[in-house]
Coordinates of C-alpha atoms in Angstrom, one line a residue:
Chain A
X1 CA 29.1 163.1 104.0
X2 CA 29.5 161.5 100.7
X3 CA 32.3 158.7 100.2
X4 CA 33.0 157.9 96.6
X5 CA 35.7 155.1 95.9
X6 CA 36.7 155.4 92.0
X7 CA 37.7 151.8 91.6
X8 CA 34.4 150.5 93.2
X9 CA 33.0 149.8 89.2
X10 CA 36.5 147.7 88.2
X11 CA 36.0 145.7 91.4
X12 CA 32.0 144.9 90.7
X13 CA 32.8 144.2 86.8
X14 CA 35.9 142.5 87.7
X15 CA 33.8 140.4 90.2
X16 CA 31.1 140.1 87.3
X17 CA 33.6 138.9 84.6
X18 CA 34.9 136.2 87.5
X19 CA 31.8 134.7 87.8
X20 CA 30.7 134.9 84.0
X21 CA 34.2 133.5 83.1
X22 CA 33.6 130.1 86.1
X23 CA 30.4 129.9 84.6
X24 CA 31.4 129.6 81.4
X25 CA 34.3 127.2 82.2
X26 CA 31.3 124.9 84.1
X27 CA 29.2 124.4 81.0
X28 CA 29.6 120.8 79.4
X29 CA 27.5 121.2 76.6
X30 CA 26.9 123.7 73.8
X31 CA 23.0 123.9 74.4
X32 CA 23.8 124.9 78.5
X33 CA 25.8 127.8 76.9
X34 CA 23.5 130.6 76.2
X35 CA 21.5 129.6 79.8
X36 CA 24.9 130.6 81.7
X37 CA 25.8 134.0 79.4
X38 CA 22.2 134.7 80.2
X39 CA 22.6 134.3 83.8
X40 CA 25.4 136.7 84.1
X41 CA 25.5 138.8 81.1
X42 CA 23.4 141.6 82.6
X43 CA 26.1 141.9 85.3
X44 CA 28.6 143.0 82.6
X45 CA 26.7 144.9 80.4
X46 CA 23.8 146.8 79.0
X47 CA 21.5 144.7 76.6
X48 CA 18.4 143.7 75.3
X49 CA 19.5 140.8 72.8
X50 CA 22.9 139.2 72.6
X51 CA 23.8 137.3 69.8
X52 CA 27.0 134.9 69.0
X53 CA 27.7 133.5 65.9
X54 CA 31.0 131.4 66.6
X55 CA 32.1 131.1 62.5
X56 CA 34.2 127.3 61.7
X57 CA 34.5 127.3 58.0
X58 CA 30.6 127.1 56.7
X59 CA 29.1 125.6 60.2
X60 CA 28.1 128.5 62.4
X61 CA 27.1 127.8 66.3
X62 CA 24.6 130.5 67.1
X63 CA 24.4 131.9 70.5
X64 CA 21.0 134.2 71.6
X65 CA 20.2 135.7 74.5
X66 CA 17.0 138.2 75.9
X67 CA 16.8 140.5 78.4
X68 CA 14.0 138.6 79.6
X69 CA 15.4 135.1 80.4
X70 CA 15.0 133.7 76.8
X71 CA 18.5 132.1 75.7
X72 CA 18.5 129.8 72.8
X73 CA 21.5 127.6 71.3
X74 CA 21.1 126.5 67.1
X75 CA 23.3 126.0 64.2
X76 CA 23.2 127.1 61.0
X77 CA 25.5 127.9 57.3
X78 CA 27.1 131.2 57.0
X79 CA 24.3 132.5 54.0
X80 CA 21.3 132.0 56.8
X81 CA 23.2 135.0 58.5
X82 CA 21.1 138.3 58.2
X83 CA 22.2 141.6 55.7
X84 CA 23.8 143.1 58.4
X85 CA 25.5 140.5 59.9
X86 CA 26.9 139.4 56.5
X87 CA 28.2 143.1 56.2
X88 CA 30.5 143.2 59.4
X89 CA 31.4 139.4 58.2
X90 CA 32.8 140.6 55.3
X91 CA 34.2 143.9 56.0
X92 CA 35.5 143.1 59.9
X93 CA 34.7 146.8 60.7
X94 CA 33.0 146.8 64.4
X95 CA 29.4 148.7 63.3
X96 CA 26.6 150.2 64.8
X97 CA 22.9 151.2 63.8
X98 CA 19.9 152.5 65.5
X99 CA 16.8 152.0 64.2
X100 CA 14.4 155.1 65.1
X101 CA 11.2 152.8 65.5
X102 CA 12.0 150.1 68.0
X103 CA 14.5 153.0 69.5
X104 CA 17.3 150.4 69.3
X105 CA 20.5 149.9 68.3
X106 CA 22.5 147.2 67.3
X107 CA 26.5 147.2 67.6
X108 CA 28.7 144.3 66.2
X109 CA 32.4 143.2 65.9
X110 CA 34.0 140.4 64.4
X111 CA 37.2 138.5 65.9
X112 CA 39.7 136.4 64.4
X113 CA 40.5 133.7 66.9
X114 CA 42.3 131.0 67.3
X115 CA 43.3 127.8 64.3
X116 CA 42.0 130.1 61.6
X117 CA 38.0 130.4 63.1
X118 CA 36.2 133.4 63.5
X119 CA 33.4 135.1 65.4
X120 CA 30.6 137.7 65.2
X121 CA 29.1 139.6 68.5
X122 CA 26.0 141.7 67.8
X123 CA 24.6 143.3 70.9
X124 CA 21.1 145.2 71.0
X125 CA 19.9 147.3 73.1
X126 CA 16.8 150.0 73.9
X127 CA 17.8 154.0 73.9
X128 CA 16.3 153.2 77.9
X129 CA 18.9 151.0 78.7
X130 CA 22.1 152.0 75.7
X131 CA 25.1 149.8 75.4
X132 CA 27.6 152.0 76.9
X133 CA 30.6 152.6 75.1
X134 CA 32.9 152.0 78.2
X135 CA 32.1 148.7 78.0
X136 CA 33.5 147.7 74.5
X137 CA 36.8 146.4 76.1
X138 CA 34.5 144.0 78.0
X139 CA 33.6 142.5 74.9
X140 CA 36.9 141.4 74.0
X141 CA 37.0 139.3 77.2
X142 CA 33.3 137.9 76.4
X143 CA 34.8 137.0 72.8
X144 CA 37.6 135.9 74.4
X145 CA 36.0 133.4 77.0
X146 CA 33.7 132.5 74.6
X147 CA 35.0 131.3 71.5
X148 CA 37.7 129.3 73.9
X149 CA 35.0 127.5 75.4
X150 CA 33.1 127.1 72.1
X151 CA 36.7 125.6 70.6
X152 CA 36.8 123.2 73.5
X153 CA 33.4 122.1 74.0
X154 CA 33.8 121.1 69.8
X155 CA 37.1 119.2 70.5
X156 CA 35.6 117.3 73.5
X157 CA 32.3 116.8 71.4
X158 CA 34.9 115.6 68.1
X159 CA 37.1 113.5 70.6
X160 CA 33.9 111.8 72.0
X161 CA 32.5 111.0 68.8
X162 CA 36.0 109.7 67.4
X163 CA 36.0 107.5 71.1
X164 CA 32.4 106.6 70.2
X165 CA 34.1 105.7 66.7
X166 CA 36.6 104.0 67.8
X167 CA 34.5 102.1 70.3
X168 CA 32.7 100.8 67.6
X169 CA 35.5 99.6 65.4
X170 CA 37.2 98.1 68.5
X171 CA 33.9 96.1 68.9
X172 CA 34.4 94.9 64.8
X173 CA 37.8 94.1 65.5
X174 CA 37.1 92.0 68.1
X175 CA 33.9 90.1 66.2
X176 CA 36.4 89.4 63.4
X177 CA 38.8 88.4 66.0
X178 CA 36.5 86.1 67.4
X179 CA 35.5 84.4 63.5
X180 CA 39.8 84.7 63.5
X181 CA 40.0 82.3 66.3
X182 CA 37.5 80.1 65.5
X183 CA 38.1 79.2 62.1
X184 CA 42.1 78.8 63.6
X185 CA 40.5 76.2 66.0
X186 CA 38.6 74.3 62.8
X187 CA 41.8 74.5 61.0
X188 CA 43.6 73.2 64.0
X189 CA 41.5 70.4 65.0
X190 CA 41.5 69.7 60.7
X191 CA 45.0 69.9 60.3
X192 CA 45.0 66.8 63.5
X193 CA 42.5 64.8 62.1
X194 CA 44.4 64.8 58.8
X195 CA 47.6 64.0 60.5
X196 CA 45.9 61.2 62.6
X197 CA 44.4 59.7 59.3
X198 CA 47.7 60.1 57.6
X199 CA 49.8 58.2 60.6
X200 CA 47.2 55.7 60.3
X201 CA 47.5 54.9 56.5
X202 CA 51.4 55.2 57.5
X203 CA 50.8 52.3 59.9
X204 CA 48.8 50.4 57.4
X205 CA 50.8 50.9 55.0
X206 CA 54.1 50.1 56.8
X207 CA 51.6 46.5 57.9
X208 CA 51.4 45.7 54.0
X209 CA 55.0 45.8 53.4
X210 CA 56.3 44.0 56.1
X211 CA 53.5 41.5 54.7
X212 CA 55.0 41.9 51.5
X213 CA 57.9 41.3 52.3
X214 CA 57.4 38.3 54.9
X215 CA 54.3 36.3 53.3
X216 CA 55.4 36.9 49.2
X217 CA 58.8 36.9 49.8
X218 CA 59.0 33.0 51.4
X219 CA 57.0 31.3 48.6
X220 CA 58.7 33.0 46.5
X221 CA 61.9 31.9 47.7
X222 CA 60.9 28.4 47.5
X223 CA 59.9 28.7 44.3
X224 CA 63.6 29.9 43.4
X225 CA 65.2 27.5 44.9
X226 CA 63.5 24.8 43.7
X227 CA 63.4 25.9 40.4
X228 CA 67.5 26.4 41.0
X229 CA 68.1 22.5 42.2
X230 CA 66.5 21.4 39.1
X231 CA 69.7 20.2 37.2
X232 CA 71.1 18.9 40.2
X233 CA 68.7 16.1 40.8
X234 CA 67.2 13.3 38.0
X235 CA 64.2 14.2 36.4
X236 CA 62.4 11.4 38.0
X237 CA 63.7 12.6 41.3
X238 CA 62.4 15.8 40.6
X239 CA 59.0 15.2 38.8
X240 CA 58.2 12.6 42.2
X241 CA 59.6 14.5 45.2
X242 CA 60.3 18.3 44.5
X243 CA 57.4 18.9 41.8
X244 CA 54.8 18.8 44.2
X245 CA 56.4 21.4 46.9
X246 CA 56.8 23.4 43.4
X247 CA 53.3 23.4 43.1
X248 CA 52.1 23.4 46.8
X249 CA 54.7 27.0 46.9
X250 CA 53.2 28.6 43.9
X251 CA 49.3 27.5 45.4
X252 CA 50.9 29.9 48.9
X253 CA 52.4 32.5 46.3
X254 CA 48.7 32.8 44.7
X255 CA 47.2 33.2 48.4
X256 CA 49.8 35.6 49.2
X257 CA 49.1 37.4 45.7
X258 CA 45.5 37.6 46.6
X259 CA 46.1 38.4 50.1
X260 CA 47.7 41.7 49.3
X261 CA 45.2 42.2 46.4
X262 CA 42.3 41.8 48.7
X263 CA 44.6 44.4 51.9
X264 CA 45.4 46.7 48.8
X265 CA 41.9 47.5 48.0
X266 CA 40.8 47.9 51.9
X267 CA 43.2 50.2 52.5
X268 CA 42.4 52.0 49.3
X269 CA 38.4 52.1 50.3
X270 CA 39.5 53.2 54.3
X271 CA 41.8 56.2 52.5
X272 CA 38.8 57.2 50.5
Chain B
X1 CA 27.9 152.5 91.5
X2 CA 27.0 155.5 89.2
X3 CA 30.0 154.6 87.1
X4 CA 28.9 154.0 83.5
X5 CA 31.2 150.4 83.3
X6 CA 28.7 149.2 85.7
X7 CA 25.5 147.8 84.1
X8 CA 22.1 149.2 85.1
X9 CA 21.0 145.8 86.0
X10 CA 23.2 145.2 88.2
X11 CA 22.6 149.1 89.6
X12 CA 18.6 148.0 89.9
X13 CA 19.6 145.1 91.7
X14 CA 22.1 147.0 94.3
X15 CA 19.6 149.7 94.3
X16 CA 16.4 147.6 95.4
X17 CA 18.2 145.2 97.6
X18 CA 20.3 148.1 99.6
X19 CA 16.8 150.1 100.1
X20 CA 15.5 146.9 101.4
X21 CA 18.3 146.2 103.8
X22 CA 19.2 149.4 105.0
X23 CA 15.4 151.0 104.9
X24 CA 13.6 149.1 107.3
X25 CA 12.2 146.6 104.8
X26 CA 10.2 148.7 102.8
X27 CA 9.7 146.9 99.8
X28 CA 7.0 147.8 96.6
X29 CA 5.1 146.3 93.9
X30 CA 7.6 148.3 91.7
X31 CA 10.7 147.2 92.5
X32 CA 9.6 143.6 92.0
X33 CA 8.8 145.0 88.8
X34 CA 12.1 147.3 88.6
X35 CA 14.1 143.9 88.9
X36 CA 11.6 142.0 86.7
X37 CA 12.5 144.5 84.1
X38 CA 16.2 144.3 84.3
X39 CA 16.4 141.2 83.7
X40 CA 16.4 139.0 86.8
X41 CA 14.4 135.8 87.0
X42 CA 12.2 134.8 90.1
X43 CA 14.8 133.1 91.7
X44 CA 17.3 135.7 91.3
X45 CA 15.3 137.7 92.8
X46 CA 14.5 135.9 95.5
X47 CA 18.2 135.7 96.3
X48 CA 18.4 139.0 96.1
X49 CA 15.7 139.8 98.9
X50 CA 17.6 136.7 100.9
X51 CA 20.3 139.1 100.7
X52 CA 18.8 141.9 101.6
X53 CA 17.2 140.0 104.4
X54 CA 20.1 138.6 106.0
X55 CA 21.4 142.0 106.3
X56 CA 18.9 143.4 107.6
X57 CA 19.0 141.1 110.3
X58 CA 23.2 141.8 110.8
X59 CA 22.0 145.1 111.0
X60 CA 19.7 144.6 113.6
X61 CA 22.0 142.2 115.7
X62 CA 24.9 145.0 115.0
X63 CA 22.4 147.9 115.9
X64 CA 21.6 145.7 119.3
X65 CA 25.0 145.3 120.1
X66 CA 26.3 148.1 119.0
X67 CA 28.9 147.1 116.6
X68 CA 29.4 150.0 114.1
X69 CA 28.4 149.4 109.7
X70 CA 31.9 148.9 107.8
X71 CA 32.7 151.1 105.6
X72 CA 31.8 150.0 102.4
X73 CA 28.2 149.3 103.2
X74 CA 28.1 153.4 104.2
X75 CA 30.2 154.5 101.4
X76 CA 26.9 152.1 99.2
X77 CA 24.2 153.9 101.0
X78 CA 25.2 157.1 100.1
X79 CA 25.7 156.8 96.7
X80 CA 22.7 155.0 96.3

């Protein structure tokens, strides 16, 4: 009795492309990348080296993978590409050759993907173990899962740098925010020393012409006077009683004079 | 499994573990070497035999008790 259930290959590769396509959405890194194709590639397909160029204007990420376990993850500029590679590049015709010494042959397609970026898939594998044709479509999906986790793992890698970026100019800021505030505080603490100083001199100053006016002004006003009651009174009079206050007011005028002389110029040393 | 969308790898694997499990356990240098060559790792294919091993000891415990094989573990061993 032989029981044969026609779907029973979509169910295992749709099973396989499950798992290839969580694993792929796991990775968090670029360099992880060719480890996880490795680790379920060879439930998907027949191969002996897998190679992924993912193309973003000249920087090329390179994805390889070996039968054997070997998976690597480099960059490099769209000359370093070999003849063949360059060939399906240019024309995007999917090709194929078989080299009759190693007994291999090498298939490869190039996809337009998404924001203007491009990829190239080359698969090869022994005549032992061919590449079966039925499993082109399958290569869409790989392309597919692929270069969107390529184009996100790229925008998390640019958003982190520009984070990192922006880390660092948030630091700056915040330096120079710092020198901000502090020369604001010397400027501050200037601007009320200077005001101090100036209600000071204001106080002195307001001091010296209230003495002005009080200790200059009263001599002064005797001197007037008694200058003005001259014609009243006889000369004799006035030479024998009033000279002598004349001359005792303009001795207080003088040591008024050189009283405000003498607060004059130690106000003008304090201001300087 | 001898559709051509299925990989031979994965064949080897089903191949080698289902033989295990469903054979009595008899298990050769060369299909250690069989898996080697399709590409599985050591620790795959230690998984692989921990697979085969736990059904093989199902089986038992189903042979014991007499609980009949589904039918997609007969429908493998026949077109293994």
């Amino acid at each position: 009795m032989e029981v044969s259930n026609p779907y029973l290959g979509y169910k295992i590769l749709f099973e396989a492309m499950v798992k290839f396509s969580a694993g792929i959405s796991m990775i968090k890194n670029l360099e992880e990348l060719p480890l996880e194709i490795n680790l379920h590639l060879k439930y998907l397909i027949n191969f002996q080296e897998f190679n992924y160029y993912f193309i973003k204007e000249n920087k090329v990420d390179c994805l390889w993978v070996n039968q054997t376990g070997k998976a690597s993850y480099s960059t490099c500029s769209l000359d370093q590409l070999d003849a063949f590679a360059q060939q399906v590049l240019e024309s995007g015709v999917p090709a194929s050759k078989y080299c009759k010494v190693s007994k291999t042959s090498i298939h490869s397609w190039k996809f337009y993907n998404e924001n203007n970026h491009f990829s190239l898939l080359l698969i090869r594998s022994h005549s032992d173990n061919p590449f079966a044709d039925k499993s082109i479509p399958l290569i869409k999906v790989v392309n597919k899962i692929l270069s969107a986790r390529i184009e996100n793992l790229n925008m998390v890698q640019l958003i982190h740098f520009q984070n990192q970026k922006l880390a660092r100019l948030t630091t700056a800021l915040q330096a120079k925010n710092k020198e901000i505030e502090a020369l604001n505080r010397k400027q501050e603490s200037t601007i009320i020393e200077k005001t101090s100083r100036l209600k000071d001199s204001n106080s002195k100053l307001k001091g010296l012409i209230q003495f002005n006016s009080h200790q200059l002004r009263e001599p002064l006003t005797r001197v007037i006077d008694m200058v003005a009651i001259k014609d009243d009174l006889p000369v004799e009079e006035y030479i024998s009683d009033i000279l002598p206050l004349l001359s005792e007011s303009v001795l207080d005028l003088d040591r008024a004079i050189i009283e405000v002389v003498q607060r004059s110029e130690v106000f003008d040393n304090e201001e300087n | 499994m001898d559709s051509e969308l299925v990989p031979n790898s994965y064949k080897v694997a089903v191949r080698t573990v289902a033989n295990a499990a469903l054979s009595d356990g008899h298990v050769e240098e060369k299909d250690f070497d069989a898996l080697m060559n399709a590409g599985f790792n050591e620790d795959e294919i230690q998984e692989l035999f921990a697979q085969a091993d736990l059904v093989n000891m199902l089986n038992t415990i189903a042979n014991i008790s007499g609980i009949k094989i589904d039918n997609e573990i007969v429908e493998l061993s026949y077109s293994l």
